[in-house]
CSV table of C-alpha atoms and ligand atoms in Angstrom, one decimal:
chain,number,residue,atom,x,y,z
A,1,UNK,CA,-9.2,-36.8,15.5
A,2,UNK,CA,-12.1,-37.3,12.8
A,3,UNK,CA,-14.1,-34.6,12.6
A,4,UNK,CA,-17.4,-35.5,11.0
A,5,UNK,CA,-18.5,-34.2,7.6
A,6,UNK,CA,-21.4,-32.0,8.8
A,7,UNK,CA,-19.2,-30.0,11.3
A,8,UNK,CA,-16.2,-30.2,8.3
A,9,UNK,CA,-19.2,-28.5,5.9
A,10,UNK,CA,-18.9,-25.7,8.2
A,11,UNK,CA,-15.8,-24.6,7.5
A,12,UNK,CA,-16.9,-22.9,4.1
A,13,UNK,CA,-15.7,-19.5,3.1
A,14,UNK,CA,-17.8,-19.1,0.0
A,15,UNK,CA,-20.8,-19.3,2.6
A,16,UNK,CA,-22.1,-15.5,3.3
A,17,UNK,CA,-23.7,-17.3,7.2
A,18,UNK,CA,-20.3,-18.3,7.9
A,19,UNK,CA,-18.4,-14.9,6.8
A,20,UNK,CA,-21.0,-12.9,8.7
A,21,UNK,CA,-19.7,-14.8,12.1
A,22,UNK,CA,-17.6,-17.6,11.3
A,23,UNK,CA,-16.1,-18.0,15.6
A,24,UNK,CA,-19.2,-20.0,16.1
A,25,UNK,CA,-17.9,-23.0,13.7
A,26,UNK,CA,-14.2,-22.6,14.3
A,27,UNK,CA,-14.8,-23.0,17.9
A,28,UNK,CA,-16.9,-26.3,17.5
A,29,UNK,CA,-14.1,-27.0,14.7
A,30,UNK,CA,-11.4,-26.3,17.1
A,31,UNK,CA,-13.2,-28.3,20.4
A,32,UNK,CA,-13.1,-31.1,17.8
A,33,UNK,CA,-9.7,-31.3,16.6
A,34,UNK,CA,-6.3,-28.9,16.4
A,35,UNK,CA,-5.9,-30.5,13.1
A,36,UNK,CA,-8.7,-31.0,10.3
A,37,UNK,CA,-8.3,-32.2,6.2
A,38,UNK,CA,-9.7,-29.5,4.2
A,39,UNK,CA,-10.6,-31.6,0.9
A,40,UNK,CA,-11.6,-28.2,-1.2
A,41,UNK,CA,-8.3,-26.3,-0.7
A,42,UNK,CA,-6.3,-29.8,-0.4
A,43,UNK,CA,-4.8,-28.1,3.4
A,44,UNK,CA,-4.2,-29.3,6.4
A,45,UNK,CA,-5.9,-26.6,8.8
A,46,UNK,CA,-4.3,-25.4,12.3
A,47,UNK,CA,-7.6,-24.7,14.7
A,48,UNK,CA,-5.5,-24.1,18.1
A,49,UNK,CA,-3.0,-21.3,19.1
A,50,UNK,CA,-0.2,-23.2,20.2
A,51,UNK,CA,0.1,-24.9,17.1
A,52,UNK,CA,-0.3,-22.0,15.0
A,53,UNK,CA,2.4,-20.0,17.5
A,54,UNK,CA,4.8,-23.1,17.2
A,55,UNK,CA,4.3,-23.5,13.4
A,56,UNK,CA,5.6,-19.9,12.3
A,57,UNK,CA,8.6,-20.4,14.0
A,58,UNK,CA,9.1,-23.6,12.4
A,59,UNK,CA,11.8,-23.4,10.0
A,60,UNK,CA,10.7,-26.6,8.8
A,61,UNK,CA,7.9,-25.0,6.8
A,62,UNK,CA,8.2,-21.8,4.7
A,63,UNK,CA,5.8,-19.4,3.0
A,64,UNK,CA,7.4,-20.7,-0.7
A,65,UNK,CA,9.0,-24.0,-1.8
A,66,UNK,CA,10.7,-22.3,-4.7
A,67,UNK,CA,14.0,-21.8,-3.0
A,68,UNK,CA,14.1,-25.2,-2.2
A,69,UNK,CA,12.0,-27.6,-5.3
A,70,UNK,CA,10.6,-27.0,-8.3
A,71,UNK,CA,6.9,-27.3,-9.0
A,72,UNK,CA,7.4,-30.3,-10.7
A,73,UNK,CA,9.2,-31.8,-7.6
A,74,UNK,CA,6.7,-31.2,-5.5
A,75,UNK,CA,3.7,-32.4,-8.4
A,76,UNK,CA,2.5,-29.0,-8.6
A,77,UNK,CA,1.4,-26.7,-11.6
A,78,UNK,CA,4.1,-24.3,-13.1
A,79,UNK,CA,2.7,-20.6,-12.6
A,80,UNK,CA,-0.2,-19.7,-15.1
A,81,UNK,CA,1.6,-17.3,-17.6
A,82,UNK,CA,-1.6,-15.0,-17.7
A,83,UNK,CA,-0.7,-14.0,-14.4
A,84,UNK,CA,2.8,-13.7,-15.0
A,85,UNK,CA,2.9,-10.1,-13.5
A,86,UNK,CA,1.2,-10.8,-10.7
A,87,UNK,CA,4.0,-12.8,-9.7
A,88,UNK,CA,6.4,-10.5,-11.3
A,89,UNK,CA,5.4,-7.7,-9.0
A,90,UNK,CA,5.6,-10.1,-5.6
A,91,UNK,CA,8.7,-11.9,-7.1
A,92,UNK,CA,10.8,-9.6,-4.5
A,93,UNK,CA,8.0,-9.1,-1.6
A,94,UNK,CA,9.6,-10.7,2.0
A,95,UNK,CA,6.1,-12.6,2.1
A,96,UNK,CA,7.4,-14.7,-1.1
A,97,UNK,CA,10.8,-14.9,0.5
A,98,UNK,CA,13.0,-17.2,2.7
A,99,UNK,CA,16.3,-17.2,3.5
A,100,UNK,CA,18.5,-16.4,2.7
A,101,UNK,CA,17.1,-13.9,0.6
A,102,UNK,CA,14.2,-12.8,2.8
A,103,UNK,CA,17.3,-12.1,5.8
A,104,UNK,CA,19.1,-9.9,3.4
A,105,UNK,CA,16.0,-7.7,2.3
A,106,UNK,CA,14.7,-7.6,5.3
A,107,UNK,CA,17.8,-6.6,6.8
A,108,UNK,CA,18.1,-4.1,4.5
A,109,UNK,CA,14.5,-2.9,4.7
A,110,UNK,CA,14.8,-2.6,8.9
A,111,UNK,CA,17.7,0.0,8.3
A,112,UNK,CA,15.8,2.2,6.9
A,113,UNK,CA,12.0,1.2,8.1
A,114,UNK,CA,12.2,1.2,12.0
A,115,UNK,CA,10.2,1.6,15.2
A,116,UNK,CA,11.4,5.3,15.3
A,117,UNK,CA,10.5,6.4,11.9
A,118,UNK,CA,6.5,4.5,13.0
A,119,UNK,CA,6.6,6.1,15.8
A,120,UNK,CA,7.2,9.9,14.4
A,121,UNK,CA,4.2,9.5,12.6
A,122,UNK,CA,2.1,10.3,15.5
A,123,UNK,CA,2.1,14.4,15.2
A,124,UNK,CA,1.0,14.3,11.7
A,125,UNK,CA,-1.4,11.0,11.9
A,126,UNK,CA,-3.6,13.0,14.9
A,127,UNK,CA,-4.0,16.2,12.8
A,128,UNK,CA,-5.3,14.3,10.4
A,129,UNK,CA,-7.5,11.9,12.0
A,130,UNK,CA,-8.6,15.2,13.6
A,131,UNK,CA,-9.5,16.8,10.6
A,132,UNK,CA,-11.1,14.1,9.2
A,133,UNK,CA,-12.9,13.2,12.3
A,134,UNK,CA,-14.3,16.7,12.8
A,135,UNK,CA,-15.7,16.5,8.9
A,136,UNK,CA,-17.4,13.4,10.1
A,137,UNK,CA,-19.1,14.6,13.1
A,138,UNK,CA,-20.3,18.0,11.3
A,139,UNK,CA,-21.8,15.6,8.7
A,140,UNK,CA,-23.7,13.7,11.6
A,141,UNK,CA,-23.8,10.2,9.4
A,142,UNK,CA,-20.8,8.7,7.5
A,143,UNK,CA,-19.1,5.8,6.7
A,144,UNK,CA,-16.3,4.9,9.1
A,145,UNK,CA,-14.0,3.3,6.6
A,146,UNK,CA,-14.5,5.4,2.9
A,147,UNK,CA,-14.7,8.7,4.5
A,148,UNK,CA,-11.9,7.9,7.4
A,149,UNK,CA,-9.9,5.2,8.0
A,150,UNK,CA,-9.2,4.6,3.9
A,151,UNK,CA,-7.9,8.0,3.1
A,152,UNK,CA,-6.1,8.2,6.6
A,153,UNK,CA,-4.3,5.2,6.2
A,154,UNK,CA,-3.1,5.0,2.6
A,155,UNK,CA,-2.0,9.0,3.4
A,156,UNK,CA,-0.3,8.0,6.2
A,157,UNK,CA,1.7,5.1,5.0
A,158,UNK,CA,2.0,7.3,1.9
A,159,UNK,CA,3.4,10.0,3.7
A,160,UNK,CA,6.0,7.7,5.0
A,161,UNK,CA,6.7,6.2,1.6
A,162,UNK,CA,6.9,9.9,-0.2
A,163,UNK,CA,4.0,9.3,-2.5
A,164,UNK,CA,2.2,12.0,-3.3
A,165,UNK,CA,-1.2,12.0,-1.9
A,166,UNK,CA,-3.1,12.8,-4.9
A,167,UNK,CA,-1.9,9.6,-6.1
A,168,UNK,CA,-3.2,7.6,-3.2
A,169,UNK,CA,-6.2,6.8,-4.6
A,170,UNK,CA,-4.6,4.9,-7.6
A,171,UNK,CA,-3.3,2.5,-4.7
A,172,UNK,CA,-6.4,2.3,-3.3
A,173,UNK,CA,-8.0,1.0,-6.2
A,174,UNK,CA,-5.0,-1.3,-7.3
A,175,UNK,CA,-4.5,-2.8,-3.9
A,176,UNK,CA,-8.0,-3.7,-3.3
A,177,UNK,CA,-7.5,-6.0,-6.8
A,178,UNK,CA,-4.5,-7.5,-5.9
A,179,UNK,CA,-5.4,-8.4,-2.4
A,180,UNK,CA,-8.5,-10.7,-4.3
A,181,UNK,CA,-6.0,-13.0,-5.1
A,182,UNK,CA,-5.2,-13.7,-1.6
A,183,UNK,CA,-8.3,-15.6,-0.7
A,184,UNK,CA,-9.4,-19.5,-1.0
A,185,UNK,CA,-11.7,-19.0,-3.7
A,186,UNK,CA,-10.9,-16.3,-6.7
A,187,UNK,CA,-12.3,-16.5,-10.1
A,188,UNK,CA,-10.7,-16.2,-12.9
A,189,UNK,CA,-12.0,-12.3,-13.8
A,190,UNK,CA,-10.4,-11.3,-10.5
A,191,UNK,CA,-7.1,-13.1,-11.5
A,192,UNK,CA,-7.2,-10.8,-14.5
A,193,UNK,CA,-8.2,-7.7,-12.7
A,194,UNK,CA,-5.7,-8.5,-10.1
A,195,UNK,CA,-3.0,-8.7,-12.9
A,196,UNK,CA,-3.7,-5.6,-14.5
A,197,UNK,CA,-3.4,-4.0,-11.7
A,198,UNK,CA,-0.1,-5.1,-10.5
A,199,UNK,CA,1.0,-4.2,-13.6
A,200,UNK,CA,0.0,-0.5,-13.3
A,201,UNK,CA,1.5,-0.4,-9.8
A,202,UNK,CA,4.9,-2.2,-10.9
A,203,UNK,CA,4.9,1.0,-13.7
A,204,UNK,CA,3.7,3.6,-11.4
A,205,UNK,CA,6.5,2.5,-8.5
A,206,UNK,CA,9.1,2.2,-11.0
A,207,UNK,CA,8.5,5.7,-12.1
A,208,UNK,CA,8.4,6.8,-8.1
A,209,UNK,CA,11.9,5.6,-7.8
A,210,UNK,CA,13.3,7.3,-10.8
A,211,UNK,CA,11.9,11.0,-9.4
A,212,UNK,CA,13.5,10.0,-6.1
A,213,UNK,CA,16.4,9.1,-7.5
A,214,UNK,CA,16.6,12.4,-9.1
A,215,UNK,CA,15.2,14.4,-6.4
A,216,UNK,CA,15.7,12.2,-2.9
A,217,UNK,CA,13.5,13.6,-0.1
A,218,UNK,CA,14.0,11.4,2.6
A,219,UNK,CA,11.9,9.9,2.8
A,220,UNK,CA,11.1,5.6,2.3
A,221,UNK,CA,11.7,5.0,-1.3
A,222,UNK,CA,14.4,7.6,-1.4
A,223,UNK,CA,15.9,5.6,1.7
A,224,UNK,CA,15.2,2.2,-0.2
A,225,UNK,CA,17.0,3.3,-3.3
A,226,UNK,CA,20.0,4.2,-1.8
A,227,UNK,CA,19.9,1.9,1.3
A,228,UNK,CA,23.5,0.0,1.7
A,229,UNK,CA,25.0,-2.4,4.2
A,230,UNK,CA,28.3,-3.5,3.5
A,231,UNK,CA,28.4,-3.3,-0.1
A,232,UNK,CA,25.4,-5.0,-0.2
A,233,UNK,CA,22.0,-3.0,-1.7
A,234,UNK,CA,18.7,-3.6,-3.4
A,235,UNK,CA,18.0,-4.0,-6.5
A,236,UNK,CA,15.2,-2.3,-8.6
A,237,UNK,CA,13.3,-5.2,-9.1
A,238,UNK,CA,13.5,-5.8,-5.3
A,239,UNK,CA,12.7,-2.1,-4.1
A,240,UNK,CA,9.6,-2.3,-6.5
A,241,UNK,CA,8.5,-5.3,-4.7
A,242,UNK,CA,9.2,-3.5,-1.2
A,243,UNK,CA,7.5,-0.3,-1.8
A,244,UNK,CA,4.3,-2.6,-3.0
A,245,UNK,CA,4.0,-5.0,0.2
A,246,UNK,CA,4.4,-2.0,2.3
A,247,UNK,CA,1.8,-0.2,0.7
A,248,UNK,CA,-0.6,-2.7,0.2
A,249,UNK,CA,0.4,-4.1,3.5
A,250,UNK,CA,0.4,-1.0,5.1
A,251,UNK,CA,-3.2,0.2,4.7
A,252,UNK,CA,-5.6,-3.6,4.0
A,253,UNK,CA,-4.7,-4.8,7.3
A,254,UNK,CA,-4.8,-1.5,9.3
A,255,UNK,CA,-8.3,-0.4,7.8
A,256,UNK,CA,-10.2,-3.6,8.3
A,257,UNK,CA,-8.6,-3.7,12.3
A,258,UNK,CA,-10.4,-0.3,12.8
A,259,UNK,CA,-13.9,-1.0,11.1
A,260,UNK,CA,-13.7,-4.6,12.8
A,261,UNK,CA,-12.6,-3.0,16.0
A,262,UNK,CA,-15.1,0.2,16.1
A,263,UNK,CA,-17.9,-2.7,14.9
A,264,UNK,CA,-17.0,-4.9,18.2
A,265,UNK,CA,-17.1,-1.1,20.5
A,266,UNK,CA,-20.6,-0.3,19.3
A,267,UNK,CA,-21.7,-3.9,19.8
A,268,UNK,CA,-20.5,-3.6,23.2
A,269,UNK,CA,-21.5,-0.2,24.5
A,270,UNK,CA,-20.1,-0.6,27.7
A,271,UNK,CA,-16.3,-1.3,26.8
A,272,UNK,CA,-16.3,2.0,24.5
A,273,UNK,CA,-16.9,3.9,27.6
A,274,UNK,CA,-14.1,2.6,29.5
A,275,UNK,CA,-12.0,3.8,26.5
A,276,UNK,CA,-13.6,7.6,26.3
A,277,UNK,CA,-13.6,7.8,30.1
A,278,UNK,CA,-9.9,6.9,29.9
A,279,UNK,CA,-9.9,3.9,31.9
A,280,UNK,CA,-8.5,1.9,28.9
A,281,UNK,CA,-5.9,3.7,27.4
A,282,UNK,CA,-6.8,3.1,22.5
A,283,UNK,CA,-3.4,1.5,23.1
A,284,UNK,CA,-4.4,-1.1,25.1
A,285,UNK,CA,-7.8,-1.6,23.2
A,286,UNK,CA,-6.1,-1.5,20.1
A,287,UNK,CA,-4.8,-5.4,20.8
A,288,UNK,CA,-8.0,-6.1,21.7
A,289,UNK,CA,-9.5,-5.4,18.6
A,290,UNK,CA,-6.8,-7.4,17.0
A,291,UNK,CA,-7.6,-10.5,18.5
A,292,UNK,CA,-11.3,-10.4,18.8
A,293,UNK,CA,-12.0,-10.0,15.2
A,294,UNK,CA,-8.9,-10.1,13.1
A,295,UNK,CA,-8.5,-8.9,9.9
A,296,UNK,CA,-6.4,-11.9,8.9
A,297,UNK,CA,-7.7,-14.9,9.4
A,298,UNK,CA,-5.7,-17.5,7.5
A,299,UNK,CA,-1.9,-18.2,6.6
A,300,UNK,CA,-0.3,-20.5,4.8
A,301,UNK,CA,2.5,-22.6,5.1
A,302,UNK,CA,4.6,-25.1,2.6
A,303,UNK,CA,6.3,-28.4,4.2
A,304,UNK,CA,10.0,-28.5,3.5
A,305,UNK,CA,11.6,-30.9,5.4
A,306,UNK,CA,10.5,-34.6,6.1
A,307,UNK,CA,10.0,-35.8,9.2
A,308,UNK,CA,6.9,-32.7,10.1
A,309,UNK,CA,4.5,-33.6,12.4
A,310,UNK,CA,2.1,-30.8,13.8
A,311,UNK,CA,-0.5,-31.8,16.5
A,312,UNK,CA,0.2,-35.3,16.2
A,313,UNK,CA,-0.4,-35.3,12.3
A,314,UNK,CA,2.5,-36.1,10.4
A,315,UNK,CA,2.6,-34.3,6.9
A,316,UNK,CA,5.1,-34.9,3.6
A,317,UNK,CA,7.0,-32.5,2.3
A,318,UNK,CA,5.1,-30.7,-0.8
A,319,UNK,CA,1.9,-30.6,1.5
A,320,UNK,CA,0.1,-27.2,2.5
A,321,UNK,CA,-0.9,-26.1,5.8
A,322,UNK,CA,-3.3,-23.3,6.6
A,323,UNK,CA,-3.7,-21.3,10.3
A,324,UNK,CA,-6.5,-20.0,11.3
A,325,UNK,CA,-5.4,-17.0,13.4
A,326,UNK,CA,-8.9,-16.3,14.0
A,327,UNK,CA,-9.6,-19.3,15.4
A,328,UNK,CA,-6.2,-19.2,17.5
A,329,UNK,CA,-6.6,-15.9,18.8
A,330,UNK,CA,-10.5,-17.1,20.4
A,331,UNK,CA,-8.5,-20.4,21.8
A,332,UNK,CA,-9.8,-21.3,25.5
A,333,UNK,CA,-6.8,-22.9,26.0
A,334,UNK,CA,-4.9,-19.6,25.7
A,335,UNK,CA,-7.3,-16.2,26.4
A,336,UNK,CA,-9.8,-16.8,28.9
A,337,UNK,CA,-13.4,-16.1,28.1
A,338,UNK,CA,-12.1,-15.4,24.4
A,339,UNK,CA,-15.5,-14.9,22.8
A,340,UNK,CA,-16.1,-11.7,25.6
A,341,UNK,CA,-14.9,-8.7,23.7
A,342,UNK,CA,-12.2,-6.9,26.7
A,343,UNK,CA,-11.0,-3.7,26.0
A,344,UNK,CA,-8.8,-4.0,29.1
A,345,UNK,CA,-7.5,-7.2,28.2
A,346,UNK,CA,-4.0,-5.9,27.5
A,347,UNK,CA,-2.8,-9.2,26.6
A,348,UNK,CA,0.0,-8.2,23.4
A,349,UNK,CA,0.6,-12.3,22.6
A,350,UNK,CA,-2.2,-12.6,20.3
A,351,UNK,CA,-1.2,-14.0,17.2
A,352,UNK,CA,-2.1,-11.4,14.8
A,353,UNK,CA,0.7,-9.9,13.9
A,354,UNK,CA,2.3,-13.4,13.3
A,355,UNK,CA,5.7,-14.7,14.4
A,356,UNK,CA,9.6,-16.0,13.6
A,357,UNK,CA,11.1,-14.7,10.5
A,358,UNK,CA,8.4,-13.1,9.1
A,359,UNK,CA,6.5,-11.3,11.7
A,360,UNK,CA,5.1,-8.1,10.7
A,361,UNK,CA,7.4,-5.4,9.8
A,362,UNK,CA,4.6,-2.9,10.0
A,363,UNK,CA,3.5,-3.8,13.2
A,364,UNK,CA,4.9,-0.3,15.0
A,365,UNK,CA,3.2,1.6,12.4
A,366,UNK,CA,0.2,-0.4,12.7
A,367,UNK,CA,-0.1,0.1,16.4
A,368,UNK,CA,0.6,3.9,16.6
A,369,UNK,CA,-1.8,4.7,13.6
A,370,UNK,CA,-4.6,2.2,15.4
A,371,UNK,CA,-4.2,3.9,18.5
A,372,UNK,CA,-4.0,7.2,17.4
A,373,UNK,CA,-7.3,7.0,15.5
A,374,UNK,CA,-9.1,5.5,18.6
A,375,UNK,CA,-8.1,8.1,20.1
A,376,UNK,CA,-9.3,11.0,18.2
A,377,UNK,CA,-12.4,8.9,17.8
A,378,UNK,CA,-13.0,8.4,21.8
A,379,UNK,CA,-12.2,12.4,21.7
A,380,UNK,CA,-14.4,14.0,19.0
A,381,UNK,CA,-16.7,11.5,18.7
A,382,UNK,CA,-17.4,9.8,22.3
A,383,UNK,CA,-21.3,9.0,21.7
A,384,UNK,CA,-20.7,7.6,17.9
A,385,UNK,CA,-23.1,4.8,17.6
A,386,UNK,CA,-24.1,2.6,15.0
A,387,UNK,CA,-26.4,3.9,11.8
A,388,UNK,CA,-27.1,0.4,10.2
A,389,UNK,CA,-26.2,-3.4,10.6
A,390,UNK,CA,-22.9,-3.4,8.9
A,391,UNK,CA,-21.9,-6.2,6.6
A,392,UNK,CA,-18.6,-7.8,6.0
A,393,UNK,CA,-16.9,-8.4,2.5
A,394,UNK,CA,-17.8,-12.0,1.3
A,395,UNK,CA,-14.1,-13.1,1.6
A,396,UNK,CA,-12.6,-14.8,4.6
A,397,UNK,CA,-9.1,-14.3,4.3
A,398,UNK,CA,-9.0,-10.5,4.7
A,399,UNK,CA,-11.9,-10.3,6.9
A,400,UNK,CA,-13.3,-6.6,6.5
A,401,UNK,CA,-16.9,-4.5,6.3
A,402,UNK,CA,-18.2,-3.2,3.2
A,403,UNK,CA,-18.8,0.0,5.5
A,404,UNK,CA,-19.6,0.7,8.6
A,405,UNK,CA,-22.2,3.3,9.2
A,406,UNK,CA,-22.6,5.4,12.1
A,407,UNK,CA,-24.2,8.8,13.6
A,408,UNK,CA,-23.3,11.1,15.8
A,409,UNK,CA,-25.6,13.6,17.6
A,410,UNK,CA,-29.4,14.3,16.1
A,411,UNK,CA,-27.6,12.9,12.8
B,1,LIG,C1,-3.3,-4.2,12.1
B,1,LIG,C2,-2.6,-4.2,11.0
B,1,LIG,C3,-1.7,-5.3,10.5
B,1,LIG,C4,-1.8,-6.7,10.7
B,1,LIG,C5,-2.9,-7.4,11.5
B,1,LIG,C6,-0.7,-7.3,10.1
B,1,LIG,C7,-0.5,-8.7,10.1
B,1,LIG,C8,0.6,-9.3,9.5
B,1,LIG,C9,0.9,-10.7,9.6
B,1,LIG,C10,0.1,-11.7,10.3
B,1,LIG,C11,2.1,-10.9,9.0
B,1,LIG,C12,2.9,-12.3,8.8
B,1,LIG,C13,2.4,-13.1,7.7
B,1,LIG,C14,2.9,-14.5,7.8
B,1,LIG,O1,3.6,-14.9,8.7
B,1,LIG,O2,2.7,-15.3,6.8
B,1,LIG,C15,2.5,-9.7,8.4
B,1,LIG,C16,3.7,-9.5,7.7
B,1,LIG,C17,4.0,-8.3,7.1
B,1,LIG,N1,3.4,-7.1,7.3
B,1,LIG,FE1,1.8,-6.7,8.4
B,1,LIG,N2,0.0,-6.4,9.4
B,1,LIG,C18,-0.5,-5.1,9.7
B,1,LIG,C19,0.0,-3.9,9.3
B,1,LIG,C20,1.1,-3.7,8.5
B,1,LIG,C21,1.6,-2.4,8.1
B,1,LIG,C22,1.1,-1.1,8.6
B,1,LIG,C23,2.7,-2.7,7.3
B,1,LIG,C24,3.6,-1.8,6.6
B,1,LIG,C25,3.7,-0.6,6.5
B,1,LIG,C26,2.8,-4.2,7.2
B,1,LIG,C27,3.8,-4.8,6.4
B,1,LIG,C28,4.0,-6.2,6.5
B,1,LIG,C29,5.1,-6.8,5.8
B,1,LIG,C30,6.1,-6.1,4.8
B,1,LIG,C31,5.1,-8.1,6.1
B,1,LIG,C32,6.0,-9.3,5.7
B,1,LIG,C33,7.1,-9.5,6.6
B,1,LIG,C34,8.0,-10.6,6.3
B,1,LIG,O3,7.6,-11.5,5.5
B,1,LIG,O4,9.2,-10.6,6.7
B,1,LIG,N3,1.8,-4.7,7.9
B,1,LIG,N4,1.6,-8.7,8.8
């Protein structure tokens, strides 16, 4: 199971070569060994999909330790207090929780944030990827993601919320700086910046849910603030928390799918036109682009229990383990020919969206915005092609382009 040091070297997120196509090293990593060391990040890394599928359903691990140890049990550091509201403003997010707090918020959330209320979206999402759209063609060159999947997404997830959408460029700005902190190597400038803004955005929600308190419309946050299940409701500390994640949640991920996606069509010509002639229905491409270059590549995982042993590794409680979902949704063990970029796969047991307790809530809304703006694209602009080599954001944990150029017509 020793990998040697040169192929280990490979595996380096700081490294712009690797970012710009890192599948070529986490296949060799993978052929080599389900289960690697990494000595910089002090993680044990998860290279195959079975592993990875068995390990989020694992109640053996969780997302935290808190519920269970204290940092000093486990030898770690206490929380740096000039982040404190960084952690103050995830303190309630289900992605810092277990049970049995995460089942009773999520619970909670799932009455009022359901498949239904994603799925009647759709009517409001197509006018205004339509609109958008047909700005983009008349301009002839654009940028995919600032001039259209940005302000669709955070208006559609804002829409849903009840924020009003000439605020949705303050979350814009403020979730791009918080999601910095996400990755394996953050300095300490984007700590701060990261801070500052989760401080806004605490202020800023807190203030949403006092006007919808006063003046409910129906919508998300009103729902949030007065959801109720046997007595049983949330807290403002906890909706601040909710409305956050699913905002922040609600547009990163979905953005960086559709310039990663639209990247991988225009790099392969031939599969776009099975989608515009309607041979492959956006909804079934729309898992495709998923898997082939997913927008989140790495999650981690704490051991809780003794007795853990993934891939024949055995690991102590207090230790950290990272999946690659990248890496597991290109495993030949699972996809055949993973590398080949199939719009017509149609194969909905890729790994990103996750899995067990804390598989994406957002994943309905995620799918009918996706395939509703591959739609309208295949529609208004069928013979979009690319303008310039686009280049991804030097981070590997949220993998996403800078922009992503293209041209339509003489343009
Ligand atoms: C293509 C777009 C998306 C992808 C690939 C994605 C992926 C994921 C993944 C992998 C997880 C699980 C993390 C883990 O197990 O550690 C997750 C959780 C979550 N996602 Fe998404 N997501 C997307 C869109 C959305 C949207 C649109 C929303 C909300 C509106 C959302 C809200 C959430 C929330 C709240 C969680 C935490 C669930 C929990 O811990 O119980 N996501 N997402």
């Amino acid at each position: 199971m020793a990998i040697p040091p040169a192929l280990l070297d490979r595996f380096d997120p700081s490294d712009r070569s690797f970012i710009a196509d890192p599948y070529p090293a986490l296949a060799a990593l993978r052929d080599a060994a389900p289960v690697f060391y990494n000595e910089r990040t002090k993680q044990w890394v998860l290279t195959r999909f079975t592993d990875v599928y068995e390990t989020l359903r694992d109640r053996r691990l969780g997302r935290v330790y808190t519920h269970r140890f204290t940092h000093a049990d486990l030898g770690r550091p206490a929380p740096d207090p000039r982040w404190a509201a960084f952690d103050e403003h995830e303190r309630w997010s289900l992605l810092q929780l277990e049970p049995p707090d995460h089942t009773r918020i999520r619970r909670l959330i799932a009455k009022v944030f359901t498949p239904t209320a994603a799925a009647a979206v759709r009517p409001a999402a197509t006018a205004l990827a339509t609109d958008l759209l047909d700005e983009c063609r008349q301009r002839g060159q654009f940028d995919l993601l600032a001039e259209f999947a940005q302000p669709y997404s955070v208006a559609v997830i804002g829409s849903l919320l009840g924020v009003p959408r000439a605020d949705t460029p303050l979350l814009l700005g403020w979730s791009h700086a918080i999601v910095k902190m996400y990755e394996l190597t953050t300095s300490d400038d984007q700590r701060a910046a990261a801070t500052r803004a989760a401080q806004e955005f605490m202020d800023y929600t807190a203030g949403l849910i006092a006007a919808k308190r006063s003046q409910p419309d129906g919508l998300l946050v009103a729902a949030l603030a007065s959801v109720e299940e046997g007595g049983d409701r949330l807290s403002d500390a906890e909706i601040i928390s909710t409305v956050i994640v699913l905002l922040n949640a609600g547009h990163e991920a979905t953005v960086n799918t559709l310039g990663n996606g639209m990247r991988a069509f225009l790099l392969h010509p031939d599969q776009w036109t099975r989608v515009t002639s309607g041979e492959v229905p956006a909804r079934v491409a729309v898992e495709e682009m998923i898997r082939w270059d997913a927008p989140l590549q790495l999650f981690e995982r704490w051991i809780l229990d003794d007795g853990v042993e993934i891939a024949g590794q055995p690991m102590a409680v207090g230790e950290e383990v990272a999946m690659l979902f990248g890496s597991a949704n290109r495993d030949p063990r699972r996809f055949p020919e993973p590398d080949r970029f199939d719009a017509g796969r149609g194969d909905t047991a890729h790994i990103g969206f996750g899995g067990g307790i804390h598989f994406c809530v957002g994943a309905p809304l995620a799918r009918e915005e996706l395939t509703v703006s591959v739609e309208t694209l295949a529609r208004l602009l069928p013979d979009v092609q690319l303008a310039a080599t686009p280049t991804y954001h030097p981070t590997f944990v949220i993998r996403g382009l800078e922009a992503l150029p293209l041209a339509v017509g003489d343009g």
